[in-house]
CSV table of C-alpha atoms and ligand atoms in Angstrom, one decimal:
chain,number,residue,atom,x,y,z
A,585,MET,CA,33.6,-3.8,-16.5
A,586,ASP,CA,31.8,-6.5,-14.1
A,587,ARG,CA,30.0,-8.9,-14.6
A,588,PHE,CA,26.0,-9.1,-13.6
A,589,LEU,CA,24.4,-12.1,-13.9
A,590,ILE,CA,20.2,-12.2,-13.4
A,591,PRO,CA,18.9,-15.9,-12.0
A,592,GLN,CA,15.7,-17.2,-12.7
A,593,GLU,CA,14.5,-17.1,-8.6
A,594,SER,CA,15.1,-21.1,-8.0
A,595,ALA,CA,13.0,-20.5,-4.7
A,596,GLN,CA,9.5,-21.9,-4.2
A,597,ASN,CA,6.4,-19.9,-5.4
A,598,GLU,CA,8.9,-17.6,-6.0
A,599,THR,CA,7.8,-14.8,-8.8
A,600,ARG,CA,9.6,-12.1,-9.2
A,601,VAL,CA,12.8,-11.4,-10.8
A,602,ALA,CA,15.7,-9.2,-9.6
A,603,ALA,CA,16.1,-6.5,-13.1
A,604,THR,CA,14.7,-5.7,-15.3
A,605,PRO,CA,14.8,-4.5,-18.6
A,606,GLU,CA,14.5,-0.4,-17.5
A,607,THR,CA,17.7,-1.6,-14.6
A,608,VAL,CA,18.9,-3.6,-17.2
A,609,LYS,CA,19.1,-0.7,-19.1
A,610,LYS,CA,21.0,1.8,-16.5
A,611,PHE,CA,23.7,-0.9,-15.6
A,612,ILE,CA,24.9,-1.6,-18.7
A,613,ALA,CA,25.5,2.5,-19.6
A,614,LEU,CA,27.0,2.4,-15.7
A,615,GLY,CA,29.7,0.3,-18.2
A,616,CYS,CA,29.0,-3.2,-16.5
A,617,SER,CA,27.7,-6.4,-18.4
A,618,VAL,CA,24.6,-7.7,-17.9
A,619,PHE,CA,24.2,-11.8,-18.0
A,620,VAL,CA,20.2,-12.9,-17.5
A,621,GLU,CA,18.8,-16.8,-17.7
A,622,ARG,CA,16.6,-17.7,-19.9
A,623,GLY,CA,12.8,-16.9,-18.9
A,624,ALA,CA,14.2,-15.2,-16.0
A,625,GLY,CA,11.0,-12.1,-16.4
A,626,VAL,CA,8.8,-13.6,-17.4
A,627,LEU,CA,6.6,-14.8,-14.4
A,628,SER,CA,6.6,-11.1,-13.3
A,629,GLY,CA,5.1,-10.2,-17.7
A,630,PHE,CA,9.4,-9.3,-18.2
A,631,LEU,CA,10.1,-11.6,-21.7
A,632,ASP,CA,13.9,-12.7,-22.7
A,633,ASP,CA,13.4,-10.4,-25.4
A,634,SER,CA,13.1,-7.7,-23.7
A,635,TYR,CA,16.1,-7.4,-22.1
A,636,ILE,CA,18.0,-8.6,-25.3
A,637,GLU,CA,16.5,-5.6,-27.1
A,638,VAL,CA,18.6,-3.2,-23.8
A,639,GLY,CA,21.6,-4.6,-24.4
A,640,ALA,CA,21.9,-8.3,-22.5
A,641,GLU,CA,23.0,-11.2,-22.9
A,642,LEU,CA,21.0,-14.1,-22.6
A,643,VAL,CA,22.6,-17.5,-21.2
A,644,GLU,CA,20.8,-21.2,-19.9
A,645,ILE,CA,19.7,-21.5,-16.4
A,646,GLY,CA,22.4,-22.8,-14.4
A,647,ASP,CA,25.2,-22.6,-16.9
A,648,GLU,CA,28.0,-22.8,-15.2
A,649,LYS,CA,31.2,-21.6,-17.5
A,650,SER,CA,27.8,-18.3,-16.4
A,651,TRP,CA,27.8,-18.3,-13.2
A,652,ALA,CA,32.2,-18.8,-12.4
A,653,GLU,CA,32.3,-15.5,-14.5
A,654,CYS,CA,29.3,-13.5,-12.5
A,655,ASP,CA,31.3,-10.5,-9.9
A,656,VAL,CA,27.6,-9.1,-9.4
A,657,LEU,CA,25.5,-12.0,-8.6
A,658,LEU,CA,21.0,-9.8,-8.0
A,659,CYS,CA,18.5,-12.1,-7.3
A,660,VAL,CA,15.2,-11.6,-5.1
A,661,GLN,CA,16.0,-14.5,-2.3
A,662,GLN,CA,19.1,-15.9,-2.2
A,663,PRO,CA,19.6,-19.4,-5.1
A,664,SER,CA,20.3,-22.8,-3.8
A,665,GLN,CA,23.5,-24.1,-2.0
A,666,GLU,CA,23.9,-25.9,-4.9
A,667,LEU,CA,24.0,-22.6,-6.8
A,668,LEU,CA,26.3,-20.5,-5.2
A,669,SER,CA,28.8,-23.0,-4.8
A,670,LYS,CA,29.0,-22.6,-8.7
A,671,LEU,CA,30.0,-18.4,-8.3
A,672,SER,CA,33.6,-17.9,-7.7
A,673,ALA,CA,35.2,-16.3,-4.5
A,674,GLY,CA,34.6,-12.9,-4.8
A,675,ALA,CA,31.6,-13.2,-6.0
A,676,LEU,CA,28.9,-10.7,-4.8
A,677,ILE,CA,25.7,-11.4,-4.0
A,678,VAL,CA,22.9,-9.1,-3.4
A,679,GLY,CA,19.3,-9.0,-2.9
A,680,LEU,CA,17.0,-10.0,0.6
A,681,LEU,CA,18.6,-13.3,1.7
A,682,ALA,CA,17.0,-13.3,4.9
A,683,PRO,CA,19.9,-12.9,7.6
A,684,TYR,CA,18.4,-13.2,10.9
A,685,SER,CA,16.7,-17.2,10.0
A,686,ASN,CA,19.3,-18.1,7.7
A,687,ASN,CA,21.5,-20.2,9.3
A,688,LYS,CA,23.0,-21.9,5.4
A,689,LEU,CA,23.4,-18.5,4.1
A,690,ALA,CA,26.9,-17.5,6.5
A,691,LYS,CA,28.3,-21.0,5.8
A,692,SER,CA,27.9,-20.6,1.7
A,693,LEU,CA,28.9,-17.6,2.0
A,694,LYS,CA,32.0,-18.8,3.8
A,695,SER,CA,32.7,-22.4,2.4
A,696,GLU,CA,32.6,-20.2,-1.4
A,697,GLY,CA,34.4,-16.4,-0.3
A,698,LEU,CA,31.8,-14.2,-1.7
A,699,SER,CA,30.8,-11.3,-1.1
A,700,ALA,CA,26.5,-10.5,0.1
A,701,LEU,CA,24.8,-7.2,0.7
A,702,ALA,CA,21.8,-8.6,2.9
A,703,LEU,CA,19.1,-5.2,2.3
A,704,GLU,CA,17.0,-6.4,5.5
A,705,LEU,CA,20.5,-5.5,7.3
A,706,LEU,CA,19.6,-1.3,5.4
A,707,PRO,CA,19.9,1.8,7.9
A,708,ARG,CA,16.8,2.9,8.2
A,709,ILE,CA,18.3,7.0,7.1
A,710,SER,CA,16.2,9.0,4.6
A,711,ARG,CA,19.2,8.1,1.8
A,712,ALA,CA,18.5,4.6,2.1
A,713,GLN,CA,15.1,4.7,1.0
A,714,ALA,CA,14.8,4.8,-2.3
A,715,SER,CA,17.1,2.0,-1.8
A,716,ASP,CA,14.6,0.0,0.4
A,717,ALA,CA,13.5,-3.4,-0.2
A,718,LEU,CA,11.6,-4.0,2.7
A,719,SER,CA,9.4,-0.6,1.9
A,720,SER,CA,8.6,-1.6,-1.7
A,721,GLN,CA,7.8,-5.1,-0.3
A,722,ALA,CA,5.9,-4.5,2.1
A,723,ASN,CA,3.2,-1.6,0.6
A,724,ILE,CA,2.3,-5.1,-2.2
A,725,GLY,CA,1.8,-6.5,1.3
A,726,GLY,CA,-0.9,-4.1,3.0
A,727,TYR,CA,-2.6,-3.0,-0.2
A,728,LYS,CA,-3.5,-7.3,-1.7
A,729,ALA,CA,-3.9,-8.5,2.6
A,730,VAL,CA,-7.1,-6.2,2.1
A,731,LEU,CA,-7.8,-7.2,-1.2
A,732,LEU,CA,-7.6,-11.4,-0.2
A,733,ALA,CA,-9.2,-9.9,2.3
A,734,ALA,CA,-12.4,-8.2,0.6
A,735,SER,CA,-12.5,-10.4,-1.1
A,736,ALA,CA,-12.4,-13.5,1.0
A,737,LEU,CA,-15.5,-12.2,2.9
A,738,ASP,CA,-18.7,-12.9,3.5
A,739,ARG,CA,-19.8,-9.5,3.5
A,740,TYR,CA,-19.2,-5.7,1.9
A,741,PHE,CA,-16.6,-4.1,2.9
A,742,PRO,CA,-18.7,0.0,2.1
A,743,MET,CA,-21.9,1.2,3.4
A,744,LEU,CA,-24.9,0.9,0.9
A,745,MET,CA,-28.0,2.3,0.3
A,746,THR,CA,-29.8,-0.2,-1.6
A,747,ALA,CA,-33.8,-0.8,-2.5
A,748,ALA,CA,-34.1,-3.6,0.3
A,749,GLY,CA,-32.0,-1.5,3.7
A,750,THR,CA,-28.5,-0.9,4.3
A,751,VAL,CA,-25.5,-2.4,4.8
A,752,GLN,CA,-23.5,-1.8,7.4
A,753,PRO,CA,-20.2,-0.7,6.8
A,754,ALA,CA,-17.3,-4.3,7.3
A,755,LYS,CA,-14.8,-2.9,10.8
A,756,ILE,CA,-11.2,-3.3,10.5
A,757,ILE,CA,-8.9,-3.7,12.9
A,758,ILE,CA,-4.4,-3.7,11.0
A,759,LEU,CA,-2.3,-4.7,14.0
A,760,GLY,CA,1.0,-3.2,13.2
A,761,ALA,CA,0.9,0.5,10.8
A,762,GLY,CA,4.0,-0.9,9.8
A,763,VAL,CA,4.4,0.8,5.8
A,764,ALA,CA,1.8,-2.8,5.7
A,765,GLY,CA,-0.1,-1.8,7.8
A,766,LEU,CA,-0.6,1.7,6.9
A,767,GLN,CA,-1.0,0.5,3.2
A,768,ALA,CA,-4.3,-1.9,4.0
A,769,ILE,CA,-5.5,0.9,6.4
A,770,ALA,CA,-5.7,3.1,3.2
A,771,THR,CA,-6.8,0.9,1.2
A,772,ALA,CA,-9.6,-0.6,3.8
A,773,LYS,CA,-10.6,3.2,3.0
A,774,ARG,CA,-10.1,4.0,-1.1
A,775,LEU,CA,-12.7,0.1,-0.4
A,776,GLY,CA,-15.1,2.0,2.4
A,777,ALA,CA,-14.6,0.0,5.9
A,778,VAL,CA,-14.2,1.7,8.6
A,779,VAL,CA,-10.8,1.0,10.1
A,780,PHE,CA,-9.3,0.7,13.7
A,781,VAL,CA,-5.5,0.6,14.4
A,782,SER,CA,-3.2,-1.1,17.1
A,783,ASP,CA,0.6,-0.2,17.2
A,784,ILE,CA,2.4,0.0,20.3
A,785,ARG,CA,4.9,2.8,18.5
A,786,PRO,CA,4.0,5.8,20.6
A,787,ALA,CA,4.3,8.2,16.6
A,788,VAL,CA,2.6,6.3,15.3
A,789,LYS,CA,-0.5,7.2,16.6
A,790,GLU,CA,-0.6,10.6,13.6
A,791,GLN,CA,-0.1,8.7,11.2
A,792,VAL,CA,-3.3,6.4,11.7
A,793,GLU,CA,-5.3,9.5,11.7
A,794,SER,CA,-4.6,10.8,9.2
A,795,LEU,CA,-5.4,8.7,7.5
A,796,GLY,CA,-8.8,8.0,9.3
A,797,ALA,CA,-8.6,5.1,11.3
A,798,ARG,CA,-9.1,4.9,15.3
A,799,PHE,CA,-6.0,4.5,16.6
A,800,ILE,CA,-6.3,2.2,19.6
A,801,GLU,CA,-5.0,3.3,22.5
A,802,PRO,CA,-1.6,1.2,23.4
A,803,PRO,CA,-2.4,-1.0,27.4
A,804,SER,CA,-0.6,1.6,31.0
A,805,VAL,CA,1.6,-1.6,31.4
A,806,ALA,CA,5.3,0.2,32.7
A,807,GLU,CA,6.9,-1.4,29.4
A,808,HIS,CA,10.9,0.5,28.2
A,809,PRO,CA,11.0,2.2,25.5
A,810,THR,CA,8.6,0.6,22.8
A,811,GLU,CA,10.4,1.8,20.0
A,812,SER,CA,14.5,2.8,18.5
A,813,GLY,CA,15.8,3.6,16.2
A,814,GLY,CA,11.8,3.9,13.6
A,815,TYR,CA,11.7,0.1,14.7
A,816,ALA,CA,9.7,-1.4,17.5
A,817,ARG,CA,11.4,-2.6,20.4
A,818,GLU,CA,9.9,-6.5,21.6
A,819,VAL,CA,7.4,-6.1,24.4
A,820,SER,CA,7.2,-8.4,27.1
A,821,GLU,CA,4.4,-11.5,28.0
A,822,ALA,CA,2.9,-9.7,30.1
A,823,PHE,CA,2.5,-6.2,28.3
A,824,LEU,CA,1.3,-8.2,24.9
A,825,LEU,CA,-1.3,-10.5,27.7
A,826,ALA,CA,-2.8,-7.0,28.7
A,827,GLN,CA,-2.8,-6.0,25.1
A,828,ARG,CA,-5.1,-9.1,24.0
A,829,GLN,CA,-7.5,-8.4,26.8
A,830,LEU,CA,-7.6,-5.0,24.7
A,831,LEU,CA,-7.8,-6.2,21.3
A,832,SER,CA,-10.5,-8.8,22.4
A,833,ASP,CA,-13.6,-6.5,22.0
A,834,HIS,CA,-12.9,-5.7,18.9
A,835,LEU,CA,-11.9,-8.2,17.3
A,836,ALA,CA,-15.3,-9.5,18.2
A,837,GLU,CA,-17.0,-7.3,16.3
A,838,ALA,CA,-14.3,-6.9,13.3
A,839,ASP,CA,-14.7,-8.4,9.8
A,840,VAL,CA,-11.7,-8.4,8.8
A,841,ALA,CA,-8.7,-8.5,10.9
A,842,ILE,CA,-5.1,-7.4,9.3
A,843,CYS,CA,-2.2,-9.1,11.4
A,844,THR,CA,1.2,-6.5,10.3
A,845,ALA,CA,2.6,-6.5,13.4
A,846,GLN,CA,6.3,-7.7,13.4
A,847,VAL,CA,10.0,-6.5,15.3
A,848,PRO,CA,13.3,-6.9,12.9
A,849,GLY,CA,14.8,-10.6,14.1
A,850,LYS,CA,12.5,-11.6,16.5
A,851,LYS,CA,10.4,-14.2,17.2
A,852,ALA,CA,5.7,-11.9,15.2
A,853,PRO,CA,4.0,-11.2,19.1
A,854,ARG,CA,0.5,-13.3,19.0
A,855,LEU,CA,-2.1,-10.7,19.3
A,856,ILE,CA,-4.5,-13.2,18.6
A,857,ASP,CA,-5.2,-16.2,20.4
A,858,GLU,CA,-7.2,-19.0,20.3
A,859,GLU,CA,-9.9,-18.0,22.6
A,860,MET,CA,-10.5,-13.2,20.9
A,861,LEU,CA,-10.6,-16.7,17.6
A,862,ASP,CA,-13.5,-17.8,19.8
A,863,ARG,CA,-15.5,-14.8,20.1
A,864,MET,CA,-15.3,-13.2,15.9
A,865,ARG,CA,-18.5,-14.1,13.8
A,866,PRO,CA,-18.1,-17.4,11.0
A,867,GLY,CA,-17.3,-15.5,8.5
A,868,SER,CA,-14.9,-14.0,9.4
A,869,VAL,CA,-11.5,-13.3,8.3
A,870,VAL,CA,-7.5,-12.5,9.0
A,871,ILE,CA,-5.1,-12.0,7.2
A,872,ASP,CA,-1.5,-13.5,8.8
A,873,LEU,CA,1.1,-11.2,7.2
A,874,ALA,CA,4.1,-12.0,9.8
A,875,VAL,CA,2.7,-15.7,9.4
A,876,SER,CA,6.6,-16.7,8.2
A,877,GLN,CA,8.3,-15.6,11.8
A,878,GLY,CA,5.1,-17.5,13.7
A,879,GLY,CA,2.5,-15.4,13.0
A,880,ASN,CA,1.1,-12.3,15.4
A,881,CYS,CA,-2.8,-15.6,15.2
A,882,ALA,CA,-3.1,-18.0,16.6
A,883,LYS,CA,-3.2,-20.9,13.9
A,884,THR,CA,-2.0,-19.3,11.1
A,885,LYS,CA,0.0,-22.0,8.8
A,886,PRO,CA,2.4,-20.2,5.3
A,887,LEU,CA,0.9,-20.0,2.1
A,888,GLU,CA,-2.6,-22.4,4.0
A,889,THR,CA,-6.5,-20.9,4.4
A,890,VAL,CA,-7.9,-22.7,8.1
A,891,ILE,CA,-11.2,-22.5,8.7
A,892,ARG,CA,-11.5,-22.5,12.4
A,893,LYS,CA,-14.8,-22.6,13.8
A,894,GLY,CA,-16.2,-20.4,10.6
A,895,VAL,CA,-13.4,-18.2,10.7
A,896,LYS,CA,-11.2,-18.0,7.6
A,897,LEU,CA,-7.1,-17.5,8.3
A,898,ILE,CA,-5.4,-17.3,5.4
A,899,GLY,CA,-1.4,-17.1,5.8
A,900,ALA,CA,0.1,-14.6,4.0
A,901,SER,CA,3.9,-14.4,3.7
A,902,ASP,CA,3.4,-14.2,0.0
A,903,LEU,CA,1.2,-12.0,-1.0
A,904,PRO,CA,4.6,-9.6,-3.2
A,905,CYS,CA,4.2,-12.6,-5.5
A,906,THR,CA,1.2,-11.7,-6.6
A,907,VAL,CA,1.7,-8.4,-8.1
A,908,SER,CA,4.3,-9.7,-9.9
A,909,ASN,CA,5.1,-7.2,-12.6
A,910,HIS,CA,5.2,-4.0,-10.1
A,911,ALA,CA,6.9,-6.0,-6.9
A,912,SER,CA,10.1,-6.5,-9.5
A,913,ALA,CA,10.3,-3.6,-11.2
A,914,LEU,CA,10.4,-1.6,-7.3
A,915,TYR,CA,12.8,-3.6,-6.0
A,916,SER,CA,15.1,-3.9,-9.0
A,917,ARG,CA,14.7,0.0,-8.5
A,918,ASN,CA,15.7,-0.8,-4.7
A,919,LEU,CA,19.5,-2.9,-6.4
A,920,LEU,CA,20.3,0.3,-8.7
A,921,ALA,CA,19.9,2.9,-6.2
A,922,LEU,CA,21.8,1.7,-3.2
A,923,LEU,CA,24.3,0.6,-6.3
A,924,ASN,CA,24.6,2.9,-8.6
A,925,PRO,CA,25.8,5.1,-6.5
A,926,ILE,CA,28.9,2.7,-5.3
A,927,ILE,CA,29.8,2.4,-9.7
A,928,THR,CA,32.7,3.2,-11.4
A,929,ASN,CA,33.7,2.8,-14.8
A,930,GLY,CA,31.6,-0.7,-14.7
A,931,GLU,CA,32.5,-1.7,-11.3
A,932,VAL,CA,31.0,-2.5,-8.1
A,933,ILE,CA,33.6,-0.8,-5.1
A,934,LEU,CA,32.5,-2.0,-1.9
A,935,ASP,CA,32.9,1.1,0.7
A,936,THR,CA,32.4,0.4,4.2
A,937,ASP,CA,32.5,4.3,4.9
A,938,ASP,CA,29.5,4.5,3.1
A,939,GLU,CA,26.5,3.9,5.4
A,940,LEU,CA,24.8,2.0,3.2
A,941,ILE,CA,26.9,-0.2,2.2
A,942,ASN,CA,28.7,-1.3,6.0
A,943,GLY,CA,25.0,-2.0,7.3
A,944,SER,CA,24.2,-4.3,5.1
A,945,LEU,CA,28.0,-5.5,3.9
A,946,ILE,CA,27.3,-9.1,5.5
A,947,SER,CA,30.4,-10.5,3.9
A,948,LYS,CA,34.0,-10.1,2.9
A,949,ASP,CA,34.7,-12.1,0.2
A,950,GLY,CA,33.4,-14.6,3.0
A,951,VAL,CA,34.5,-13.2,6.0
A,952,ILE,CA,31.4,-12.4,7.8
A,953,ARG,CA,30.6,-8.9,9.5
A,954,TYR,CA,28.4,-9.8,11.7
A,955,PRO,CA,27.5,-13.2,12.6
A,956,GLU,CA,25.5,-12.4,15.8
A,957,VAL,CA,23.3,-11.3,13.2
A,958,VAL,CA,23.7,-13.8,9.8
A,959,SER,CA,24.0,-17.0,12.7
A,960,SER,CA,21.6,-17.2,14.6
A,961,GLY,CA,18.7,-17.7,12.9
A,962,GLY,CA,17.6,-21.3,13.0
A,963,GLU,CA,17.7,-24.1,9.7
A,964,ASN,CA,16.1,-23.0,6.8
B,103,LIG,P1,7.6,-3.9,10.5
B,103,LIG,O1,7.8,-4.1,9.6
B,103,LIG,O2,8.8,-3.8,11.1
B,103,LIG,O3,7.2,-3.7,11.7
B,103,LIG,C1,5.2,-3.2,11.7
B,103,LIG,C2,5.1,-3.0,12.4
B,103,LIG,O4,4.6,-4.1,14.0
B,103,LIG,C3,5.3,-2.1,13.3
B,103,LIG,O5,4.7,-0.8,13.0
B,103,LIG,C4,5.9,-2.1,14.4
B,103,LIG,O6,6.1,-0.8,15.4
B,103,LIG,C5,3.8,-2.6,14.8
B,103,LIG,N1,4.2,-3.9,16.0
B,103,LIG,C6,6.0,-4.6,16.9
B,103,LIG,N2,5.0,-5.3,17.2
B,103,LIG,C7,3.6,-4.6,18.0
B,103,LIG,C8,2.7,-5.4,18.7
B,103,LIG,N3,2.9,-6.7,20.0
B,103,LIG,N4,1.6,-4.7,18.2
B,103,LIG,C9,1.1,-3.5,17.8
B,103,LIG,N5,1.9,-3.6,16.6
B,103,LIG,C10,3.8,-3.9,16.7
B,103,LIG,O7,7.6,-2.1,10.7
B,103,LIG,P2,8.4,-1.8,9.2
B,103,LIG,O8,7.1,-1.2,8.7
B,103,LIG,O9,9.9,-1.9,8.7
B,103,LIG,O10,7.6,0.9,9.8
B,103,LIG,C11,9.3,0.2,10.4
B,103,LIG,C12,9.1,1.8,10.6
B,103,LIG,O11,10.1,2.2,10.0
B,103,LIG,C13,7.8,2.8,9.7
B,103,LIG,O12,7.8,3.7,11.5
B,103,LIG,C14,8.6,3.3,9.9
B,103,LIG,O13,7.8,4.7,8.5
B,103,LIG,C15,10.0,3.6,9.2
B,103,LIG,N6,11.1,2.9,8.0
B,103,LIG,C16,11.4,4.3,7.7
B,103,LIG,C17,12.4,4.6,6.7
B,103,LIG,C18,13.6,5.6,6.4
B,103,LIG,O14,13.9,6.1,7.0
B,103,LIG,N7,14.2,5.1,5.0
B,103,LIG,C19,12.7,3.4,5.6
B,103,LIG,C20,10.6,2.7,6.1
B,103,LIG,C21,10.3,2.9,6.5
């Protein structure tokens, strides 16, 4: 019988938890035993008693014995190196492990002889949808970005006809129409804004228009295919230059820009430069969800609001943590969906013939399986 451990997350500002009482109950029904660190779910609205009620055992935070005896650690973000060193060789970590930008991860996995499933690397096939934590969290990011923009903006979002005259609807530009961008479109439309969208993947246009937004065609610069396996590929600097020229007039008239454009494992494309910011109206708002990857917009800083010539630049890298209850509920269901099919008699069997396991298993007992991915990033 595998012993699962649900830690209190140790990363700064992290409010989510990797298992809720709902999923703990299901893991126990599958024959696993589950240990939960005291207070692990409190910041996302799940009290210790609710875990005890479904059969989990509470342990103290960082308790040596619980970590040493843990077979499967379910986490949101990678625990600190100090905590990882408490695990025994052969233990499995499952979480959003930031494999592209985390040199220390490979070091800990190797030195402690750990196995690890990084959810960021799940192949995007239909069977993976229920386990897709990037999507469940990006969806929340897109929704919350619009709410944040609406409360930071000095104008209404909807068109209003009042006795004092008519107010025009806000104009919102959404850069990148992946999961976060599409949710941002839907949320901004519900609030009554007029929405324009830029993306480089041709497949996106129809999705954008079906949500009632207007698609800004990409520049007509010859480029290698902009898409591979459903993900965007990195475009050339010449393409980005043409794209910025195209976006500049739109931004000059915009009230809000929501930046969600990313290319997996690469620096985020720079889509708003300082000259473009100079043309934006004082009082307008930019929300940059790509800020941790270098940002789509110049001058944004993670977790900060910078006011530049009256334009509010909000570096929003933690939005799922601000909706911690639902973010945790969905994330923990993603983990259950991934592990459920590979648990037999309470034990997790890592079968690399399974496409999902093969794609996301970055380390097996300390042997790094994708060194080109896992050791490629900078220091954490
Ligand atoms: P992402 O977070 O990697 O990137 C966000 C968006 O930025 C993408 O739409 C990308 O095309 C866009 N982008 C990149 N460079 C840009 C630029 N220079 N200008 C403008 N936009 C730019 O994307 P994501 O949310 O992971 O979604 C990518 C695709 O994968 C979507 O089509 C989504 O529907 C699909 N998807 C499939 C599955 C599955 O089949 N299991 C699961 C989730 C998402």
